């Protein structure tokens, strides 16, 4: 039972990546639109003060903010696609149809039941407009529920076929036929049930907010501690896109979730200071500063004869973390050889967020320096207090360095460059992988590039017959295997550039960093899975 629950949670976590990884792009483009309409920037660059550039910025920002009001639809389609075992495009299309049926079914039932609010403003009524239709305000949870339901129906009935005159109603058509009554009944049931769930969510949000610094610390710590399981997305996503992360009125419209709120505030020139809920997306302090201090500590505590190697290993990993916020190559370098360091890292990450909140910083910093500069510099110091973010980061750089150095020496942890005699000093990075591909040292036949390492990866995973599913997230190749004990971690790390391997029951995650998408495509191609995606 426990295994099935964990497998289900990991599958759901993978599926969440489809909408979650797309939405930050909308945020970056909203910030880009703000550049063309920013009064301070126009004063510095008079060229921008013309109807073409300001009009473009206004259109870009206004069009993308509309995404925030339709997150339910986005999550419904994205999760259905992510959870579908086959014919994913059909699953996404069916989810869209199911969403439309649900919205209108709930509206009609609420109207017949006499619970549809008829006043001028829906604010505070628990109801809202979704695609122009008035229903209960379920926010992103509506998309999550419908995405899961659609995927379950799709996976069960997509292969159902009929003979004779009924043949046309098989496959995807039958999925939709089955889905319609389920969605209609679900809309009726949730009309009565959802208000109780919403009350619980509101109470939980109130509890978290009233817990103050402890709640923020626990959030920041858990978000890092769950990295090895790949379930950390289930911690931060509700805070970014639901009322758990706060509720605010911006430009006459109600937004829920830390990221939705500050995206809307970026686009609204009347907002003078970003909402305090931005703390739930202040996860970049440890990525941009803390782990860099950890890298410096590992370098200074390395054996003298290994320091040149350690420098070449850690610099690319540190740069990737600082610039793009990809932390796994660093975290996996000490996660298993010194678990205490990983726990300390998680605790320090939580403390950094608490400090952020106590000093009333409002800067946007979920990932690396690129995002930080693009979001905060155009908004100005008054709106974000971004210099304080840098100050906090530098303080935690020093704390990480001192704590990591002390613990490594005190407990003689075998971090990079401190390995016992006979163990190679190695932490694979993107640069190492490219060099290996270029030199053709994969030890396998086939074309160079990612296609060249696909046979090695598949063989190290126990062969094609051992692999059931292949997906990926931002940095990891995620698989389900029949016999995970066949995995050869040493080959994956030494010959394919993996910086870490996590095995939990039949779920296996191989950490490759930002190049994981290309590697996944190569593995799909090698296994002949391309047509199923």
Coordinates of C-alpha atoms in Angstrom, one line a residue:
X1 CA 0.0 0.0 0.0
X2 CA 2.8 2.4 1.0
X3 CA 4.6 1.6 -2.2
X4 CA 1.6 2.3 -4.4
X5 CA 1.0 5.6 -2.6
X6 CA 4.6 6.7 -3.1
X7 CA 4.4 5.7 -6.8
X8 CA 1.2 7.6 -7.2
X9 CA 2.7 10.7 -5.6
X10 CA 5.8 10.6 -7.7
X11 CA 3.7 10.2 -10.9
X12 CA 1.6 13.2 -9.9
X13 CA 4.7 15.2 -9.1
X14 CA 6.0 14.4 -12.6
X15 CA 2.7 15.5 -14.2
X16 CA 2.7 18.8 -12.3
X17 CA 5.9 19.7 -14.2
X18 CA 4.1 20.4 -17.4
X19 CA 2.1 23.4 -16.2
X20 CA 4.5 24.4 -13.4
X21 CA 7.5 24.8 -15.7
X22 CA 5.6 26.7 -18.4
X23 CA 4.2 29.4 -16.0
X24 CA 7.5 31.0 -15.1
X25 CA 8.0 31.8 -18.8
X26 CA 4.8 33.8 -18.6
X27 CA 6.2 35.6 -15.6
X28 CA 9.4 36.5 -17.4
X29 CA 7.5 37.8 -20.4
X30 CA 5.3 39.9 -18.1
X31 CA 8.5 41.4 -16.6
X32 CA 9.8 42.0 -20.2
X33 CA 6.6 43.8 -21.0
X34 CA 7.0 45.9 -17.9
X35 CA 10.4 47.0 -19.2
X36 CA 8.8 48.8 -22.2
X37 CA 6.3 50.6 -19.9
X38 CA 8.5 51.3 -16.9
X39 CA 8.5 55.1 -16.2
X40 CA 12.0 55.0 -14.6
X41 CA 13.5 53.1 -17.6
X42 CA 11.8 55.5 -20.0
X43 CA 13.4 58.4 -18.3
X44 CA 16.8 56.8 -18.7
X45 CA 16.2 55.6 -22.3
X46 CA 14.0 58.3 -24.0
X47 CA 13.8 56.1 -27.1
X48 CA 11.3 53.8 -25.3
X49 CA 8.9 56.7 -25.0
X50 CA 7.0 56.0 -28.2
X51 CA 3.6 54.4 -28.9
X52 CA 5.1 51.4 -30.6
X53 CA 7.3 50.1 -27.7
X54 CA 4.9 51.1 -24.9
X55 CA 2.0 49.6 -26.8
X56 CA 3.9 46.4 -27.3
X57 CA 4.7 46.2 -23.6
X58 CA 1.1 46.9 -22.6
X59 CA -0.2 44.2 -25.0
X60 CA 2.4 41.7 -23.9
X61 CA 1.8 42.2 -20.2
X62 CA -2.0 42.4 -20.5
X63 CA -2.3 39.3 -22.6
X64 CA -0.1 37.1 -20.3
X65 CA -1.7 38.2 -17.1
X66 CA -4.9 36.6 -18.5
X67 CA -3.1 33.2 -18.0
X68 CA -3.3 33.8 -14.2
X69 CA -7.1 33.8 -14.4
X70 CA -7.2 30.5 -16.2
X71 CA -4.8 28.3 -14.2
X72 CA -7.5 25.7 -13.6
X73 CA -7.7 25.0 -17.4
X74 CA -4.0 25.0 -17.7
X75 CA -3.5 22.5 -14.9
X76 CA -6.3 20.3 -16.1
X77 CA -4.8 19.9 -19.5
X78 CA -1.2 19.7 -18.3
X79 CA -1.9 17.1 -15.6
X80 CA -4.0 14.9 -17.9
X81 CA -1.2 14.9 -20.4
X82 CA 1.4 14.1 -17.8
X83 CA -0.6 11.2 -16.2
X84 CA -1.7 9.7 -19.5
X85 CA 0.1 6.4 -20.3
X86 CA -0.4 6.8 -24.1
X87 CA -1.9 9.2 -26.7
X88 CA -1.1 12.1 -24.5
X89 CA -2.3 14.7 -27.0
X90 CA -5.8 13.1 -27.0
X91 CA -5.8 13.1 -23.2
X92 CA -5.1 16.8 -23.2
X93 CA -7.8 17.5 -25.7
X94 CA -10.3 15.4 -23.7
X95 CA -9.3 17.3 -20.5
X96 CA -10.2 20.6 -22.2
X97 CA -13.6 19.2 -23.2
X98 CA -14.2 17.9 -19.7
X99 CA -13.3 21.2 -18.2
X100 CA -15.8 23.0 -20.4
X101 CA -18.5 20.5 -19.5
X102 CA -17.8 20.8 -15.8
X103 CA -17.9 24.6 -15.7
X104 CA -21.2 24.9 -17.5
X105 CA -22.7 21.9 -15.6
X106 CA -21.9 23.4 -12.2
X107 CA -23.3 26.8 -13.3
X108 CA -26.6 25.3 -14.4
X109 CA -26.9 23.2 -11.2
X110 CA -26.1 26.2 -9.0
X111 CA -28.7 28.2 -10.9
X112 CA -31.3 25.4 -10.5
X113 CA -30.5 25.1 -6.8
X114 CA -30.8 28.8 -6.2
X115 CA -27.2 29.2 -4.8
X116 CA -25.9 31.3 -7.7
X117 CA -25.0 34.7 -6.3
X118 CA -26.8 37.5 -8.2
X119 CA -25.1 40.7 -6.8
X120 CA -22.8 43.0 -8.7
X121 CA -19.5 41.9 -7.1
X122 CA -18.5 38.3 -6.5
X123 CA -15.7 39.2 -4.1
X124 CA -16.1 37.4 -0.8
X125 CA -18.9 35.1 -2.0
X126 CA -16.8 32.1 -2.8
X127 CA -17.9 32.3 -6.4
X128 CA -16.1 33.6 -9.5
X129 CA -16.2 33.7 -13.2
X130 CA -14.3 31.0 -15.1
X131 CA -14.2 31.5 -18.9
X132 CA -17.1 33.9 -18.4
X133 CA -19.2 31.4 -16.5
X134 CA -20.1 31.9 -12.8
X135 CA -19.2 28.9 -10.6
X136 CA -17.6 28.1 -7.2
X137 CA -14.1 29.6 -6.8
X138 CA -12.0 26.4 -6.8
X139 CA -9.0 28.0 -8.3
X140 CA -6.2 25.7 -9.5
X141 CA -7.7 22.8 -7.5
X142 CA -10.4 22.5 -10.1
X143 CA -7.8 21.9 -12.8
X144 CA -5.9 19.4 -10.6
X145 CA -9.1 17.4 -9.8
X146 CA -10.3 17.3 -13.5
X147 CA -6.8 16.5 -14.8
X148 CA -6.5 13.5 -12.5
X149 CA -10.1 12.3 -13.3
X150 CA -9.6 12.7 -17.0
X151 CA -6.3 10.8 -16.9
X152 CA -7.8 7.9 -14.9
X153 CA -10.7 7.5 -17.4
X154 CA -8.4 7.9 -20.4
X155 CA -6.0 5.3 -19.2
X156 CA -8.8 2.8 -18.5
X157 CA -10.8 3.2 -21.6
X158 CA -8.5 4.5 -24.4
X159 CA -8.0 1.0 -25.8
X160 CA -11.7 0.1 -25.7
X161 CA -12.8 -0.8 -29.2
X162 CA -16.2 -1.9 -30.6
X163 CA -17.1 -3.8 -33.7
X164 CA -19.6 -3.2 -36.5
X165 CA -21.7 0.0 -36.5
X166 CA -20.4 1.0 -33.0
X167 CA -16.8 1.0 -34.1
X168 CA -16.8 4.8 -34.4
X169 CA -17.5 5.1 -30.7
X170 CA -14.3 3.3 -29.6
X171 CA -11.0 4.7 -28.3
X172 CA -10.9 8.4 -27.5
X173 CA -14.6 8.9 -28.3
X174 CA -15.5 6.3 -25.7
X175 CA -13.3 8.0 -23.2
X176 CA -15.2 11.3 -23.7
X177 CA -18.6 9.4 -23.6
X178 CA -17.6 7.9 -20.2
X179 CA -16.1 11.2 -18.9
X180 CA -19.3 13.3 -19.5
X181 CA -21.5 11.7 -16.8
X182 CA -18.6 11.5 -14.4
X183 CA -17.8 15.2 -14.8
X184 CA -21.5 16.2 -14.5
X185 CA -22.0 14.2 -11.3
X186 CA -18.7 15.6 -10.0
X187 CA -19.9 19.2 -10.6
X188 CA -23.1 18.5 -8.7
X189 CA -21.2 16.8 -5.8
X190 CA -18.6 19.5 -5.5
X191 CA -21.2 22.2 -5.4
X192 CA -22.1 20.8 -1.9
X193 CA -18.7 19.5 -0.9
X194 CA -16.2 22.1 -2.0
X195 CA -17.3 24.9 0.5
X196 CA -16.1 22.6 3.3
X197 CA -12.8 21.9 1.6
X198 CA -12.4 25.6 0.9
X199 CA -13.0 26.3 4.6
X200 CA -10.3 23.8 5.5
X201 CA -7.8 25.3 3.1
X202 CA -8.6 28.8 4.4
X203 CA -8.0 27.6 8.0
X204 CA -4.8 25.9 7.0
X205 CA -3.6 29.1 5.3
X206 CA -4.5 31.1 8.4
X207 CA -2.6 28.6 10.6
X208 CA 0.5 28.9 8.4
X209 CA 0.4 32.7 8.3
X210 CA -0.1 32.8 12.1
X211 CA 2.8 30.5 12.7
X212 CA 5.0 33.2 11.3
X213 CA 8.7 32.5 11.1
X214 CA 8.3 28.8 12.1
X215 CA 5.9 28.2 9.2
X216 CA 8.3 29.8 6.8
X217 CA 11.3 27.9 8.2
X218 CA 9.4 24.6 7.9
X219 CA 8.3 25.3 4.4
X220 CA 11.9 26.2 3.3
X221 CA 13.4 23.2 5.0
X222 CA 10.9 20.7 3.6
X223 CA 11.2 22.1 0.1
X224 CA 14.9 21.1 0.2
X225 CA 14.6 17.9 2.2
X226 CA 12.3 16.4 -0.4
X227 CA 14.7 16.9 -3.2
X228 CA 15.9 13.3 -3.2
X229 CA 12.4 12.0 -3.5
X230 CA 11.4 14.4 -6.3
X231 CA 8.3 15.4 -4.3
X232 CA 9.5 18.9 -3.4
X233 CA 7.3 20.3 -6.1
X234 CA 4.3 19.2 -4.0
X235 CA 5.5 21.5 -1.2
X236 CA 5.9 24.8 -3.1
X237 CA 3.3 24.5 -5.9
X238 CA 0.3 25.0 -3.6
X239 CA 1.9 28.1 -2.1
X240 CA 2.7 29.6 -5.5
X241 CA -0.7 29.0 -7.1
X242 CA -3.4 28.6 -4.4
X243 CA -4.7 30.6 -1.4
X244 CA -2.2 28.9 0.8
X245 CA 0.3 31.4 -0.5
X246 CA -1.9 34.4 0.2
X247 CA -4.8 36.3 -1.4
X248 CA -4.6 39.8 -2.7
X249 CA -6.6 42.2 -4.8
X250 CA -4.7 43.7 -7.7
X251 CA -6.2 46.1 -10.2
X252 CA -9.7 45.2 -8.9
X253 CA -9.2 41.5 -9.4
X254 CA -8.6 38.8 -6.7
X255 CA -5.4 36.7 -7.1
X256 CA -4.4 33.6 -5.1
X257 CA -1.0 32.3 -4.6
X258 CA 2.4 34.0 -4.2
X259 CA 3.4 33.8 -7.8
X260 CA 0.1 34.8 -9.2
X261 CA 0.0 37.8 -6.9
X262 CA 3.4 39.2 -7.8
X263 CA 3.0 38.5 -11.5
X264 CA -0.2 40.7 -11.3
X265 CA 1.6 43.3 -9.2
X266 CA 4.4 43.5 -11.8
X267 CA 1.9 44.4 -14.5
X268 CA 0.1 47.0 -12.3
X269 CA 2.0 50.3 -12.3
X270 CA -0.2 51.5 -9.3
X271 CA 1.4 48.9 -7.0
X272 CA 4.1 50.6 -5.0
X273 CA 5.5 47.6 -3.0
X274 CA 5.1 43.9 -3.8
X275 CA 3.0 41.8 -1.4
X276 CA 4.7 40.1 1.5
X277 CA 3.5 36.8 0.2
X278 CA 6.5 36.9 -2.2
X279 CA 8.5 35.2 0.6
X280 CA 7.0 31.8 -0.5
X281 CA 9.1 32.2 -3.7
X282 CA 12.3 33.3 -2.1
X283 CA 13.9 30.0 -2.6
X284 CA 16.8 31.4 -4.6
X285 CA 18.9 32.6 -1.6
X286 CA 20.5 29.2 -1.0
X287 CA 20.8 28.6 -4.8
X288 CA 22.6 31.8 -5.6
X289 CA 24.6 32.3 -2.5
X290 CA 24.4 29.5 0.1
X291 CA 25.5 26.6 -2.1
X292 CA 28.3 28.7 -3.5
X293 CA 29.7 29.0 0.0
X294 CA 29.3 25.2 0.4
X295 CA 31.4 24.7 -2.8
X296 CA 34.1 27.0 -1.5
X297 CA 34.2 25.1 1.8
X298 CA 34.5 21.8 -0.1
X299 CA 37.3 23.2 -2.2
X300 CA 39.3 24.5 0.8
X301 CA 38.9 21.2 2.7
X302 CA 39.9 19.1 -0.3
X303 CA 43.3 17.3 -0.2
X304 CA 46.0 19.6 -1.6
X305 CA 46.8 17.2 -4.5
X306 CA 43.1 17.2 -5.5
X307 CA 42.4 20.9 -5.4
X308 CA 43.0 21.5 -9.1
X309 CA 40.5 18.8 -10.0
X310 CA 38.0 20.0 -7.4
X311 CA 38.2 23.5 -8.8
X312 CA 37.5 22.3 -12.3
X313 CA 34.6 20.1 -11.0
X314 CA 32.9 22.6 -8.7
X315 CA 33.1 25.8 -10.7
X316 CA 30.7 24.7 -13.5
X317 CA 28.3 23.3 -10.8
X318 CA 28.5 26.6 -8.8
X319 CA 28.0 28.7 -11.9
X320 CA 24.9 26.6 -13.0
X321 CA 23.4 27.0 -9.5
X322 CA 24.1 30.8 -9.4
X323 CA 23.0 31.6 -12.9
X324 CA 20.1 29.2 -13.4
X325 CA 19.2 27.9 -9.9
X326 CA 19.9 24.3 -10.8
X327 CA 21.3 22.9 -7.5
X328 CA 21.2 19.1 -7.9
X329 CA 24.9 18.7 -9.1
X330 CA 26.1 20.4 -5.9
X331 CA 23.5 18.8 -3.6
X332 CA 24.2 15.3 -4.9
X333 CA 27.9 15.8 -4.3
X334 CA 27.4 15.6 -0.6
X335 CA 23.8 14.3 -0.1
X336 CA 24.8 10.6 0.2
X337 CA 28.4 10.8 1.4
X338 CA 27.4 13.3 4.2
X339 CA 23.6 13.3 4.9
X340 CA 24.2 15.6 7.8
X341 CA 25.4 18.3 5.4
X342 CA 22.2 18.0 3.4
X343 CA 20.0 18.4 6.5
X344 CA 22.1 21.4 7.5
X345 CA 21.7 22.8 4.0
X346 CA 17.9 22.4 4.2
X347 CA 17.8 24.1 7.6
X348 CA 19.9 27.0 6.4
X349 CA 17.6 27.4 3.4
X350 CA 14.6 27.7 5.7
X351 CA 16.5 30.2 7.9
X352 CA 17.4 32.3 4.9
X353 CA 13.7 32.6 4.0
X354 CA 12.9 33.6 7.6
X355 CA 15.5 36.3 7.4
X356 CA 14.1 37.5 4.1
X357 CA 10.7 37.9 5.8
X358 CA 11.9 39.5 9.0
X359 CA 13.8 42.2 7.1
X360 CA 10.6 42.9 5.0
X361 CA 12.3 42.1 1.7
X362 CA 10.0 42.0 -1.3
X363 CA 12.4 40.9 -4.1
X364 CA 11.6 38.1 -6.5
X365 CA 14.2 35.4 -6.4
X366 CA 13.0 31.8 -6.9
X367 CA 15.9 30.6 -9.0
X368 CA 19.1 32.1 -10.3
X369 CA 20.6 35.5 -11.0
X370 CA 19.2 35.8 -14.5
X371 CA 15.6 35.7 -13.1
X372 CA 16.6 37.9 -10.2
X373 CA 18.0 40.7 -12.4
X374 CA 15.2 40.5 -15.0
X375 CA 12.4 40.7 -12.4
X376 CA 13.8 43.1 -9.8
X377 CA 16.0 45.7 -11.5
X378 CA 13.2 47.2 -13.7
X379 CA 10.8 47.2 -10.7
X380 CA 13.2 49.4 -8.7
X381 CA 14.4 49.3 -5.1
X382 CA 11.2 50.9 -3.6
X383 CA 9.0 48.1 -5.0
X384 CA 11.2 45.2 -4.1
X385 CA 14.0 46.2 -1.6
X386 CA 16.2 44.0 -3.8
X387 CA 19.6 45.2 -2.3
X388 CA 18.6 43.6 1.0
X389 CA 18.2 40.3 -0.8
X390 CA 21.8 40.5 -2.0
X391 CA 22.9 41.4 1.6
X392 CA 21.0 38.4 3.0
X393 CA 22.6 36.2 0.3
X394 CA 26.1 37.3 1.2
X395 CA 25.5 36.7 4.9
X396 CA 24.3 33.2 4.1
X397 CA 27.2 32.6 1.8
X398 CA 29.5 33.2 4.8
X399 CA 27.3 31.0 7.1
X400 CA 27.3 28.1 4.6
X401 CA 31.0 28.4 4.2
X402 CA 31.8 28.4 7.9
X403 CA 29.3 25.7 8.9
X404 CA 30.2 23.4 6.0
X405 CA 33.9 23.8 6.5
X406 CA 33.6 23.1 10.3
X407 CA 31.4 20.0 9.8
X408 CA 33.5 18.5 6.9
X409 CA 36.7 18.8 9.0
X410 CA 35.0 17.8 12.3
X411 CA 33.5 14.6 11.0
X412 CA 36.0 13.9 8.2
X413 CA 33.3 13.8 5.5
X414 CA 34.4 12.4 2.2
X415 CA 33.2 15.3 0.1
X416 CA 34.7 16.1 -3.3
X417 CA 38.5 15.9 -3.2
X418 CA 38.6 14.1 0.2
X419 CA 37.9 10.6 -1.2
X420 CA 39.9 7.7 0.2
X421 CA 42.8 6.3 -1.8
X422 CA 41.7 4.7 -5.0
X423 CA 38.5 6.6 -5.4
X424 CA 38.2 9.0 -8.3
X425 CA 37.7 12.7 -7.6
X426 CA 34.8 13.4 -9.9
X427 CA 31.5 15.3 -10.1
X428 CA 30.1 15.2 -13.6
X429 CA 28.8 18.4 -15.1
X430 CA 27.4 19.4 -18.5
X431 CA 30.9 20.3 -19.7
X432 CA 32.1 16.8 -18.8
X433 CA 29.3 15.2 -20.7
X434 CA 29.8 17.2 -23.8
X435 CA 33.6 16.4 -23.8
X436 CA 32.8 12.7 -23.3
X437 CA 30.4 12.8 -26.3
X438 CA 32.8 14.7 -28.4
X439 CA 35.7 12.3 -27.7
X440 CA 33.5 9.3 -28.3
X441 CA 34.4 7.6 -25.0
X442 CA 30.9 6.3 -24.2
X443 CA 32.0 2.8 -24.9
X444 CA 28.9 2.2 -27.1
X445 CA 28.2 2.1 -30.8
X446 CA 26.0 4.7 -32.5
X447 CA 26.2 8.3 -33.5
X448 CA 27.9 10.9 -31.3
X449 CA 26.0 13.2 -29.1
X450 CA 23.2 12.3 -26.7
X451 CA 22.2 9.4 -29.1
X452 CA 25.6 7.9 -28.4
X453 CA 25.0 7.6 -24.6
X454 CA 21.4 6.3 -24.9
X455 CA 22.5 2.7 -25.3
X456 CA 24.8 3.1 -22.3
X457 CA 22.0 4.5 -20.2
X458 CA 19.5 1.9 -21.2
X459 CA 22.0 -0.9 -20.5
X460 CA 22.9 0.6 -17.1
X461 CA 19.2 0.6 -16.2
X462 CA 18.9 -3.1 -16.8
X463 CA 18.1 -3.1 -20.5
X464 CA 15.1 -2.1 -22.5
X465 CA 12.9 -4.9 -21.2
X466 CA 13.4 -3.6 -17.6
X467 CA 12.1 -0.1 -18.4
X468 CA 8.3 0.6 -18.2
X469 CA 8.1 4.4 -18.5
X470 CA 10.4 7.3 -19.3
X471 CA 9.7 10.9 -18.4
X472 CA 11.8 13.8 -17.2
X473 CA 11.5 17.0 -15.1
X474 CA 13.7 20.0 -15.1
X475 CA 16.9 18.2 -14.3
X476 CA 16.1 14.5 -13.9
X477 CA 15.4 11.5 -16.1
X478 CA 12.5 9.7 -14.3
X479 CA 11.8 6.0 -14.9
X480 CA 9.8 3.1 -13.6
X481 CA 11.6 -0.2 -13.8
X482 CA 10.5 -3.8 -13.2
X483 CA 13.7 -4.7 -11.4
X484 CA 15.4 -1.5 -10.0
X485 CA 18.1 -3.7 -8.4
X486 CA 19.6 -4.1 -11.9
X487 CA 20.6 -0.4 -12.1
X488 CA 24.3 0.2 -12.4
X489 CA 24.8 3.5 -10.6
X490 CA 28.5 3.6 -11.2
X491 CA 28.1 3.3 -15.0
X492 CA 25.5 6.0 -15.0
X493 CA 27.7 8.4 -13.1
X494 CA 31.0 7.5 -14.8
X495 CA 30.0 7.0 -18.4
X496 CA 26.9 9.1 -19.0
X497 CA 27.5 12.2 -16.8
X498 CA 24.8 11.6 -14.2
X499 CA 25.5 13.5 -11.0
X500 CA 23.2 11.4 -8.9
X501 CA 20.9 8.4 -8.9
X502 CA 17.8 8.1 -6.6
X503 CA 16.0 4.7 -6.3
X504 CA 12.7 4.5 -4.5
X505 CA 10.9 1.2 -4.9
X506 CA 10.4 0.9 -8.7
X507 CA 10.9 4.6 -9.3
X508 CA 14.4 5.6 -10.5
X509 CA 15.6 9.2 -11.0
X510 CA 18.9 9.9 -12.8
X511 CA 20.1 13.5 -12.3
X512 CA 21.6 15.1 -15.5
X513 CA 20.9 18.8 -15.1
X514 CA 19.7 21.1 -17.8
X515 CA 20.6 18.8 -20.6
X516 CA 18.1 16.1 -19.4
X517 CA 15.5 16.9 -22.1
X518 CA 17.9 16.0 -24.9
X519 CA 19.0 12.9 -23.1
X520 CA 15.4 11.8 -22.5
X521 CA 14.7 12.3 -26.3
X522 CA 17.7 10.2 -27.1
X523 CA 16.6 7.4 -24.8
X524 CA 13.0 7.6 -26.2
X525 CA 14.4 7.3 -29.7
X526 CA 16.6 4.4 -28.8
X527 CA 13.7 2.6 -27.1
X528 CA 11.3 3.4 -29.9
X529 CA 9.0 5.4 -27.6
X530 CA 8.9 8.7 -29.7
X531 CA 5.5 8.0 -31.2
X532 CA 3.9 7.5 -27.7
X533 CA 4.7 11.0 -26.5

